[in-house]
Amino acid sequence: MINVNTARNTVLQLLNKTNRGYIGPEELNNFFNLAQLAIFEDLFFEYNRHINKRNNRLTNDSFADIPKNIRENIDIFSTYANLSYNDISDIWSFTGNDFYRTEGLSLVNKNNGKKKNVDEGDKSKLNLSINSNVVAPTTTYPEYIKIGNDYRLFPKVSTTDYDLELLYIRTPKHPKWTYINVSGNPLYNPSASDLQHIELGVNLFESFIVKVMLYAGFSIREQDVVQASSNEKIKSEQKKS
């Protein structure tokens, strides 16, 4: 996790601004959020790219195992939630507001606590599957299909006996540098209840700052900042190649 105050101080030092400079706390918080989301999204593309390189024997193991390192950055955002069941529509729904991507489902037996992995079924072969005497889904080998942002489970189970647990990637929380106003100057307040640090791994600090600097340069219309940030971004991309 990247300390939000460290990030702010770094950006202001690079911009050579004071607390009364052109980038206010709320604006910088928004830049932090944009940069975090951009890097978060990029992690999945980078992971896929390096998996392909590993399959072609172009990467190494141990500390040089880049796919593993990227996966660890993604795993920060992995979490669990129990889905809510609607008996009328026979749909299981996620009721939170931070869903990004499904990682897996588990059918949980309430009586003994045991879990069964639920495989995703093929929608195009759904009827063939559920009517089969050989491969029809059972509570031992359940399946699901995704309908919009919801899930349908096969076979249908009683919520008295079972829960459906979702393992998913959540979206990052909006960073927030909290402060109090002292003589017109914003002063960092680390004890505020709504303080939110940047959730990216510390190994992404440099990439994060470069992203923020790019947004800041556009905001204050300083072309040299934009150019310098773009150059650093290019260097960073070249390192990943």
PDB file of C-alpha atoms in Angstrom:
ATOM      1  CA  MET A   1       0.000   0.000   0.000  1.00  0.00           C
ATOM      2  CA  ILE A   2       1.277   3.464  -0.914  1.00  0.00           C
ATOM      3  CA  ASN A   3       1.037   6.111   1.783  1.00  0.00           C
ATOM      4  CA  VAL A   4      -1.167   8.888   0.435  1.00  0.00           C
ATOM      5  CA  ASN A   5       0.784  11.620   2.244  1.00  0.00           C
ATOM      6  CA  THR A   6       4.095  10.365   0.839  1.00  0.00           C
ATOM      7  CA  ALA A   7       2.557  10.375  -2.639  1.00  0.00           C
ATOM      8  CA  ARG A   8       1.224  13.919  -2.233  1.00  0.00           C
ATOM      9  CA  ASN A   9       4.526  15.264  -0.913  1.00  0.00           C
ATOM     10  CA  THR A  10       6.399  13.611  -3.781  1.00  0.00           C
ATOM     11  CA  VAL A  11       4.092  15.112  -6.408  1.00  0.00           C
ATOM     12  CA  LEU A  12       4.254  18.599  -4.897  1.00  0.00           C
ATOM     13  CA  GLN A  13       8.042  18.429  -4.640  1.00  0.00           C
ATOM     14  CA  LEU A  14       8.320  17.373  -8.270  1.00  0.00           C
ATOM     15  CA  LEU A  15       5.999  20.196  -9.283  1.00  0.00           C
ATOM     16  CA  ASN A  16       7.948  22.559  -7.042  1.00  0.00           C
ATOM     17  CA  LYS A  17       4.714  23.781  -5.486  1.00  0.00           C
ATOM     18  CA  THR A  18       3.709  24.655  -1.926  1.00  0.00           C
ATOM     19  CA  ASN A  19       0.516  23.698  -0.109  1.00  0.00           C
ATOM     20  CA  ARG A  20      -1.064  26.802  -1.631  1.00  0.00           C
ATOM     21  CA  GLY A  21      -0.086  25.767  -5.142  1.00  0.00           C
ATOM     22  CA  TYR A  22      -2.167  25.011  -8.165  1.00  0.00           C
ATOM     23  CA  ILE A  23      -3.081  21.451  -7.184  1.00  0.00           C
ATOM     24  CA  GLY A  24      -5.619  21.473  -4.362  1.00  0.00           C
ATOM     25  CA  PRO A  25      -6.305  18.458  -2.107  1.00  0.00           C
ATOM     26  CA  GLU A  26      -9.575  17.462  -3.774  1.00  0.00           C
ATOM     27  CA  GLU A  27      -8.114  17.762  -7.263  1.00  0.00           C
ATOM     28  CA  LEU A  28      -5.046  15.743  -6.296  1.00  0.00           C
ATOM     29  CA  ASN A  29      -7.248  13.075  -4.697  1.00  0.00           C
ATOM     30  CA  ASN A  30      -9.037  12.760  -8.042  1.00  0.00           C
ATOM     31  CA  PHE A  31      -5.709  12.447  -9.867  1.00  0.00           C
ATOM     32  CA  PHE A  32      -4.689   9.746  -7.370  1.00  0.00           C
ATOM     33  CA  ASN A  33      -7.898   7.873  -8.126  1.00  0.00           C
ATOM     34  CA  LEU A  34      -7.452   8.136 -11.901  1.00  0.00           C
ATOM     35  CA  ALA A  35      -3.835   6.970 -11.693  1.00  0.00           C
ATOM     36  CA  GLN A  36      -4.695   4.066  -9.404  1.00  0.00           C
ATOM     37  CA  LEU A  37      -7.528   2.875 -11.662  1.00  0.00           C
ATOM     38  CA  ALA A  38      -5.344   3.143 -14.779  1.00  0.00           C
ATOM     39  CA  ILE A  39      -2.553   1.073 -13.232  1.00  0.00           C
ATOM     40  CA  PHE A  40      -5.060  -1.397 -11.764  1.00  0.00           C
ATOM     41  CA  GLU A  41      -6.553  -1.992 -15.216  1.00  0.00           C
ATOM     42  CA  ASP A  42      -3.110  -2.302 -16.759  1.00  0.00           C
ATOM     43  CA  LEU A  43      -2.135  -5.075 -14.326  1.00  0.00           C
ATOM     44  CA  PHE A  44      -4.462  -7.525 -16.084  1.00  0.00           C
ATOM     45  CA  PHE A  45      -3.053  -6.753 -19.528  1.00  0.00           C
ATOM     46  CA  GLU A  46       0.504  -7.034 -18.201  1.00  0.00           C
ATOM     47  CA  TYR A  47      -0.296 -10.329 -16.501  1.00  0.00           C
ATOM     48  CA  ASN A  48      -1.699 -11.790 -19.717  1.00  0.00           C
ATOM     49  CA  ARG A  49       1.252 -10.520 -21.753  1.00  0.00           C
ATOM     50  CA  HIS A  50       3.819 -12.050 -19.423  1.00  0.00           C
ATOM     51  CA  ILE A  51       1.907 -15.326 -19.139  1.00  0.00           C
ATOM     52  CA  ASN A  52       2.195 -15.587 -22.919  1.00  0.00           C
ATOM     53  CA  LYS A  53       5.928 -14.842 -22.666  1.00  0.00           C
ATOM     54  CA  ARG A  54       6.327 -17.488 -19.953  1.00  0.00           C
ATOM     55  CA  ASN A  55       4.520 -20.044 -22.104  1.00  0.00           C
ATOM     56  CA  ASN A  56       7.091 -19.275 -24.776  1.00  0.00           C
ATOM     57  CA  ARG A  57       9.883 -19.758 -22.187  1.00  0.00           C
ATOM     58  CA  LEU A  58      10.855 -16.085 -22.262  1.00  0.00           C
ATOM     59  CA  THR A  59      10.661 -15.461 -18.498  1.00  0.00           C
ATOM     60  CA  ASN A  60      12.472 -16.856 -15.446  1.00  0.00           C
ATOM     61  CA  ASP A  61      11.492 -18.196 -12.018  1.00  0.00           C
ATOM     62  CA  SER A  62      11.968 -17.034  -8.426  1.00  0.00           C
ATOM     63  CA  PHE A  63      12.321 -13.244  -8.060  1.00  0.00           C
ATOM     64  CA  ALA A  64      12.322 -12.892 -11.850  1.00  0.00           C
ATOM     65  CA  ASP A  65       8.916 -14.581 -12.108  1.00  0.00           C
ATOM     66  CA  ILE A  66       7.124 -11.500 -13.438  1.00  0.00           C
ATOM     67  CA  PRO A  67       3.658 -13.102 -13.824  1.00  0.00           C
ATOM     68  CA  LYS A  68       3.789 -14.169 -10.165  1.00  0.00           C
ATOM     69  CA  ASN A  69       4.818 -10.664  -9.097  1.00  0.00           C
ATOM     70  CA  ILE A  70       1.978  -9.088 -11.100  1.00  0.00           C
ATOM     71  CA  ARG A  71      -0.474 -11.635  -9.702  1.00  0.00           C
ATOM     72  CA  GLU A  72       0.524 -10.607  -6.175  1.00  0.00           C
ATOM     73  CA  ASN A  73      -0.359  -7.011  -7.040  1.00  0.00           C
ATOM     74  CA  ILE A  74      -3.759  -8.146  -8.309  1.00  0.00           C
ATOM     75  CA  ASP A  75      -4.386 -10.404  -5.302  1.00  0.00           C
ATOM     76  CA  ILE A  76      -4.467  -7.320  -3.072  1.00  0.00           C
ATOM     77  CA  PHE A  77      -7.951  -6.771  -4.463  1.00  0.00           C
ATOM     78  CA  SER A  78      -9.233 -10.358  -4.078  1.00  0.00           C
ATOM     79  CA  THR A  79     -12.031 -10.817  -1.555  1.00  0.00           C
ATOM     80  CA  TYR A  80     -15.080 -12.944  -0.691  1.00  0.00           C
ATOM     81  CA  ALA A  81     -18.808 -12.243  -0.471  1.00  0.00           C
ATOM     82  CA  ASN A  82     -21.923 -14.359   0.049  1.00  0.00           C
ATOM     83  CA  LEU A  83     -24.413 -13.947  -2.785  1.00  0.00           C
ATOM     84  CA  SER A  84     -28.071 -13.112  -2.214  1.00  0.00           C
ATOM     85  CA  TYR A  85     -30.690 -15.482  -3.644  1.00  0.00           C
ATOM     86  CA  ASN A  86     -33.969 -14.503  -5.339  1.00  0.00           C
ATOM     87  CA  ASP A  87     -36.309 -17.500  -5.320  1.00  0.00           C
ATOM     88  CA  ILE A  88     -38.662 -16.011  -7.930  1.00  0.00           C
ATOM     89  CA  SER A  89     -36.005 -15.452 -10.609  1.00  0.00           C
ATOM     90  CA  ASP A  90     -33.720 -18.271  -9.391  1.00  0.00           C
ATOM     91  CA  ILE A  91     -30.804 -15.833  -9.493  1.00  0.00           C
ATOM     92  CA  TRP A  92     -27.901 -15.301  -7.103  1.00  0.00           C
ATOM     93  CA  SER A  93     -26.812 -11.661  -6.914  1.00  0.00           C
ATOM     94  CA  PHE A  94     -23.896  -9.663  -5.566  1.00  0.00           C
ATOM     95  CA  THR A  95     -25.242  -6.793  -3.470  1.00  0.00           C
ATOM     96  CA  GLY A  96     -22.019  -4.813  -2.965  1.00  0.00           C
ATOM     97  CA  ASN A  97     -20.774  -1.874  -5.022  1.00  0.00           C
ATOM     98  CA  ASP A  98     -17.116  -2.772  -5.583  1.00  0.00           C
ATOM     99  CA  PHE A  99     -17.353  -5.714  -7.999  1.00  0.00           C
ATOM    100  CA  TYR A 100     -14.831  -5.833 -10.822  1.00  0.00           C
ATOM    101  CA  ARG A 101     -14.305  -9.432 -11.954  1.00  0.00           C
ATOM    102  CA  THR A 102     -15.358 -12.953 -10.947  1.00  0.00           C
ATOM    103  CA  GLU A 103     -12.559 -15.248  -9.787  1.00  0.00           C
ATOM    104  CA  GLY A 104     -14.670 -18.204  -8.719  1.00  0.00           C
ATOM    105  CA  LEU A 105     -17.744 -19.519  -6.924  1.00  0.00           C
ATOM    106  CA  SER A 106     -18.043 -22.013  -4.072  1.00  0.00           C
ATOM    107  CA  LEU A 107     -21.116 -23.911  -2.922  1.00  0.00           C
ATOM    108  CA  VAL A 108     -21.015 -23.924   0.879  1.00  0.00           C
ATOM    109  CA  ASN A 109     -22.784 -26.622   2.879  1.00  0.00           C
ATOM    110  CA  LYS A 110     -24.212 -24.889   5.954  1.00  0.00           C
ATOM    111  CA  ASN A 111     -24.464 -28.153   7.864  1.00  0.00           C
ATOM    112  CA  ASN A 112     -20.805 -29.147   7.751  1.00  0.00           C
ATOM    113  CA  GLY A 113     -19.049 -26.041   6.355  1.00  0.00           C
ATOM    114  CA  LYS A 114     -17.597 -27.946   3.406  1.00  0.00           C
ATOM    115  CA  LYS A 115     -17.114 -26.117   0.122  1.00  0.00           C
ATOM    116  CA  LYS A 116     -17.344 -27.284  -3.469  1.00  0.00           C
ATOM    117  CA  ASN A 117     -15.859 -25.367  -6.367  1.00  0.00           C
ATOM    118  CA  VAL A 118     -18.515 -24.356  -8.884  1.00  0.00           C
ATOM    119  CA  ASP A 119     -17.388 -24.545 -12.511  1.00  0.00           C
ATOM    120  CA  GLU A 120     -18.668 -22.099 -15.105  1.00  0.00           C
ATOM    121  CA  GLY A 121     -20.919 -23.869 -17.574  1.00  0.00           C
ATOM    122  CA  ASP A 122     -21.125 -23.397 -21.326  1.00  0.00           C
ATOM    123  CA  LYS A 123     -24.315 -21.426 -22.061  1.00  0.00           C
ATOM    124  CA  SER A 124     -24.520 -22.788 -25.578  1.00  0.00           C
ATOM    125  CA  LYS A 125     -24.609 -26.370 -24.204  1.00  0.00           C
ATOM    126  CA  LEU A 126     -26.648 -25.638 -21.072  1.00  0.00           C
ATOM    127  CA  ASN A 127     -29.768 -27.627 -21.964  1.00  0.00           C
ATOM    128  CA  LEU A 128     -27.701 -30.571 -23.152  1.00  0.00           C
ATOM    129  CA  SER A 129     -25.756 -30.547 -19.896  1.00  0.00           C
ATOM    130  CA  ILE A 130     -28.611 -30.287 -17.388  1.00  0.00           C
ATOM    131  CA  ASN A 131     -30.675 -32.956 -19.191  1.00  0.00           C
ATOM    132  CA  SER A 132     -27.820 -35.416 -19.454  1.00  0.00           C
ATOM    133  CA  ASN A 133     -27.886 -38.648 -17.452  1.00  0.00           C
ATOM    134  CA  VAL A 134     -24.096 -38.616 -17.382  1.00  0.00           C
ATOM    135  CA  VAL A 135     -22.777 -35.061 -16.994  1.00  0.00           C
ATOM    136  CA  ALA A 136     -25.723 -33.212 -15.407  1.00  0.00           C
ATOM    137  CA  PRO A 137     -24.595 -30.850 -12.627  1.00  0.00           C
ATOM    138  CA  THR A 138     -24.960 -32.120  -9.042  1.00  0.00           C
ATOM    139  CA  THR A 139     -24.213 -30.644  -5.620  1.00  0.00           C
ATOM    140  CA  THR A 140     -20.961 -32.620  -5.807  1.00  0.00           C
ATOM    141  CA  TYR A 141     -20.104 -31.163  -9.229  1.00  0.00           C
ATOM    142  CA  PRO A 142     -22.167 -27.950  -9.500  1.00  0.00           C
ATOM    143  CA  GLU A 143     -22.059 -25.455 -12.375  1.00  0.00           C
ATOM    144  CA  TYR A 144     -23.068 -21.846 -12.883  1.00  0.00           C
ATOM    145  CA  ILE A 145     -23.737 -19.501 -15.737  1.00  0.00           C
ATOM    146  CA  LYS A 146     -23.409 -15.736 -15.568  1.00  0.00           C
ATOM    147  CA  ILE A 147     -26.446 -13.650 -16.495  1.00  0.00           C
ATOM    148  CA  GLY A 148     -25.471  -9.986 -16.659  1.00  0.00           C
ATOM    149  CA  ASN A 149     -23.952  -9.318 -13.252  1.00  0.00           C
ATOM    150  CA  ASP A 150     -25.837 -12.209 -11.628  1.00  0.00           C
ATOM    151  CA  TYR A 151     -25.411 -15.994 -11.429  1.00  0.00           C
ATOM    152  CA  ARG A 152     -27.647 -19.021 -11.927  1.00  0.00           C
ATOM    153  CA  LEU A 153     -26.640 -22.203 -10.139  1.00  0.00           C
ATOM    154  CA  PHE A 154     -27.175 -25.782 -11.323  1.00  0.00           C
ATOM    155  CA  PRO A 155     -28.623 -27.773  -9.683  1.00  0.00           C
ATOM    156  CA  LYS A 156     -31.021 -25.562  -7.773  1.00  0.00           C
ATOM    157  CA  VAL A 157     -30.327 -25.816  -4.036  1.00  0.00           C
ATOM    158  CA  SER A 158     -32.097 -24.886  -0.821  1.00  0.00           C
ATOM    159  CA  THR A 159     -30.778 -21.753   0.887  1.00  0.00           C
ATOM    160  CA  THR A 160     -31.549 -23.518   4.169  1.00  0.00           C
ATOM    161  CA  ASP A 161     -28.727 -25.927   3.429  1.00  0.00           C
ATOM    162  CA  TYR A 162     -26.416 -23.976   1.145  1.00  0.00           C
ATOM    163  CA  ASP A 163     -24.757 -20.606   0.582  1.00  0.00           C
ATOM    164  CA  LEU A 164     -23.124 -19.502  -2.651  1.00  0.00           C
ATOM    165  CA  GLU A 165     -19.814 -17.750  -1.996  1.00  0.00           C
ATOM    166  CA  LEU A 166     -18.197 -15.455  -4.539  1.00  0.00           C
ATOM    167  CA  LEU A 167     -14.459 -14.938  -4.829  1.00  0.00           C
ATOM    168  CA  TYR A 168     -13.984 -11.747  -6.797  1.00  0.00           C
ATOM    169  CA  ILE A 169     -11.648  -8.916  -7.683  1.00  0.00           C
ATOM    170  CA  ARG A 170     -12.934  -5.678  -6.192  1.00  0.00           C
ATOM    171  CA  THR A 171     -12.321  -2.190  -7.495  1.00  0.00           C
ATOM    172  CA  PRO A 172      -9.737  -0.072  -5.633  1.00  0.00           C
ATOM    173  CA  LYS A 173     -10.988   2.343  -3.008  1.00  0.00           C
ATOM    174  CA  HIS A 174     -10.851   6.050  -3.883  1.00  0.00           C
ATOM    175  CA  PRO A 175      -7.662   7.502  -2.317  1.00  0.00           C
ATOM    176  CA  LYS A 176      -8.196  10.413   0.021  1.00  0.00           C
ATOM    177  CA  TRP A 177      -5.580  12.706   1.519  1.00  0.00           C
ATOM    178  CA  THR A 178      -7.349  14.122   4.574  1.00  0.00           C
ATOM    179  CA  TYR A 179      -6.509  17.472   6.075  1.00  0.00           C
ATOM    180  CA  ILE A 180      -7.474  20.313   8.360  1.00  0.00           C
ATOM    181  CA  ASN A 181      -7.307  23.943   7.324  1.00  0.00           C
ATOM    182  CA  VAL A 182      -4.733  25.956   9.274  1.00  0.00           C
ATOM    183  CA  SER A 183      -4.510  29.634   8.389  1.00  0.00           C
ATOM    184  CA  GLY A 184      -5.629  28.885   4.860  1.00  0.00           C
ATOM    185  CA  ASN A 185      -3.197  26.002   4.405  1.00  0.00           C
ATOM    186  CA  PRO A 186      -4.238  22.339   4.242  1.00  0.00           C
ATOM    187  CA  LEU A 187      -2.416  20.343   6.937  1.00  0.00           C
ATOM    188  CA  TYR A 188      -2.320  16.538   6.743  1.00  0.00           C
ATOM    189  CA  ASN A 189      -4.669  14.857   9.207  1.00  0.00           C
ATOM    190  CA  PRO A 190      -3.742  11.164   9.498  1.00  0.00           C
ATOM    191  CA  SER A 191      -6.344  10.551  12.233  1.00  0.00           C
ATOM    192  CA  ALA A 192      -9.362  11.389  10.027  1.00  0.00           C
ATOM    193  CA  SER A 193     -11.851   8.527   9.775  1.00  0.00           C
ATOM    194  CA  ASP A 194     -12.126   8.874   5.989  1.00  0.00           C
ATOM    195  CA  LEU A 195      -8.372   8.754   5.298  1.00  0.00           C
ATOM    196  CA  GLN A 196      -7.681   6.312   2.461  1.00  0.00           C
ATOM    197  CA  HIS A 197      -4.209   5.337   1.312  1.00  0.00           C
ATOM    198  CA  ILE A 198      -3.452   4.192  -2.238  1.00  0.00           C
ATOM    199  CA  GLU A 199      -4.015   0.441  -2.398  1.00  0.00           C
ATOM    200  CA  LEU A 200      -1.430  -0.368  -5.056  1.00  0.00           C
ATOM    201  CA  GLY A 201       1.675  -2.283  -4.035  1.00  0.00           C
ATOM    202  CA  VAL A 202       4.679  -0.139  -3.093  1.00  0.00           C
ATOM    203  CA  ASN A 203       6.586  -1.597  -6.062  1.00  0.00           C
ATOM    204  CA  LEU A 204       4.234   0.438  -8.275  1.00  0.00           C
ATOM    205  CA  PHE A 205       5.054   3.742  -6.561  1.00  0.00           C
ATOM    206  CA  GLU A 206       7.161   5.127  -9.417  1.00  0.00           C
ATOM    207  CA  SER A 207       4.581   4.230 -12.069  1.00  0.00           C
ATOM    208  CA  PHE A 208       1.863   5.738  -9.928  1.00  0.00           C
ATOM    209  CA  ILE A 209       3.694   9.043  -9.448  1.00  0.00           C
ATOM    210  CA  VAL A 210       4.427   9.292 -13.182  1.00  0.00           C
ATOM    211  CA  LYS A 211       0.725   8.851 -13.927  1.00  0.00           C
ATOM    212  CA  VAL A 212      -0.268  11.508 -11.403  1.00  0.00           C
ATOM    213  CA  MET A 213       2.329  13.912 -12.752  1.00  0.00           C
ATOM    214  CA  LEU A 214       0.916  13.469 -16.242  1.00  0.00           C
ATOM    215  CA  TYR A 215      -2.592  14.394 -15.058  1.00  0.00           C
ATOM    216  CA  ALA A 216      -1.224  17.280 -13.001  1.00  0.00           C
ATOM    217  CA  GLY A 217       0.737  18.623 -15.951  1.00  0.00           C
ATOM    218  CA  PHE A 218      -2.386  18.721 -18.092  1.00  0.00           C
ATOM    219  CA  SER A 219      -4.318  20.371 -15.275  1.00  0.00           C
ATOM    220  CA  ILE A 220      -1.891  23.216 -14.680  1.00  0.00           C
ATOM    221  CA  ARG A 221      -1.073  23.433 -18.406  1.00  0.00           C
ATOM    222  CA  GLU A 222       2.650  23.029 -17.944  1.00  0.00           C
ATOM    223  CA  GLN A 223       3.913  21.326 -21.089  1.00  0.00           C
ATOM    224  CA  ASP A 224       7.317  20.541 -19.604  1.00  0.00           C
ATOM    225  CA  VAL A 225       5.675  18.500 -16.835  1.00  0.00           C
ATOM    226  CA  VAL A 226       3.551  16.636 -19.367  1.00  0.00           C
ATOM    227  CA  GLN A 227       6.582  15.952 -21.560  1.00  0.00           C
ATOM    228  CA  ALA A 228       8.756  14.803 -18.665  1.00  0.00           C
ATOM    229  CA  SER A 229       6.013  12.505 -17.390  1.00  0.00           C
ATOM    230  CA  SER A 230       5.447  11.084 -20.863  1.00  0.00           C
ATOM    231  CA  ASN A 231       9.172  10.390 -21.219  1.00  0.00           C
ATOM    232  CA  GLU A 232       9.227   8.569 -17.876  1.00  0.00           C
ATOM    233  CA  LYS A 233       6.190   6.546 -18.916  1.00  0.00           C
ATOM    234  CA  ILE A 234       7.939   5.499 -22.128  1.00  0.00           C
ATOM    235  CA  LYS A 235      11.036   4.455 -20.149  1.00  0.00           C
ATOM    236  CA  SER A 236       8.858   2.450 -17.789  1.00  0.00           C
ATOM    237  CA  GLU A 237       7.125   0.686 -20.682  1.00  0.00           C
ATOM    238  CA  GLN A 238      10.493  -0.155 -22.228  1.00  0.00           C
ATOM    239  CA  LYS A 239      11.588  -1.804 -18.963  1.00  0.00           C
ATOM    240  CA  LYS A 240       8.516  -4.050 -19.079  1.00  0.00           C
ATOM    241  CA  SER A 241       9.157  -5.199 -22.664  1.00  0.00           C
TER     242      SER A 241
END
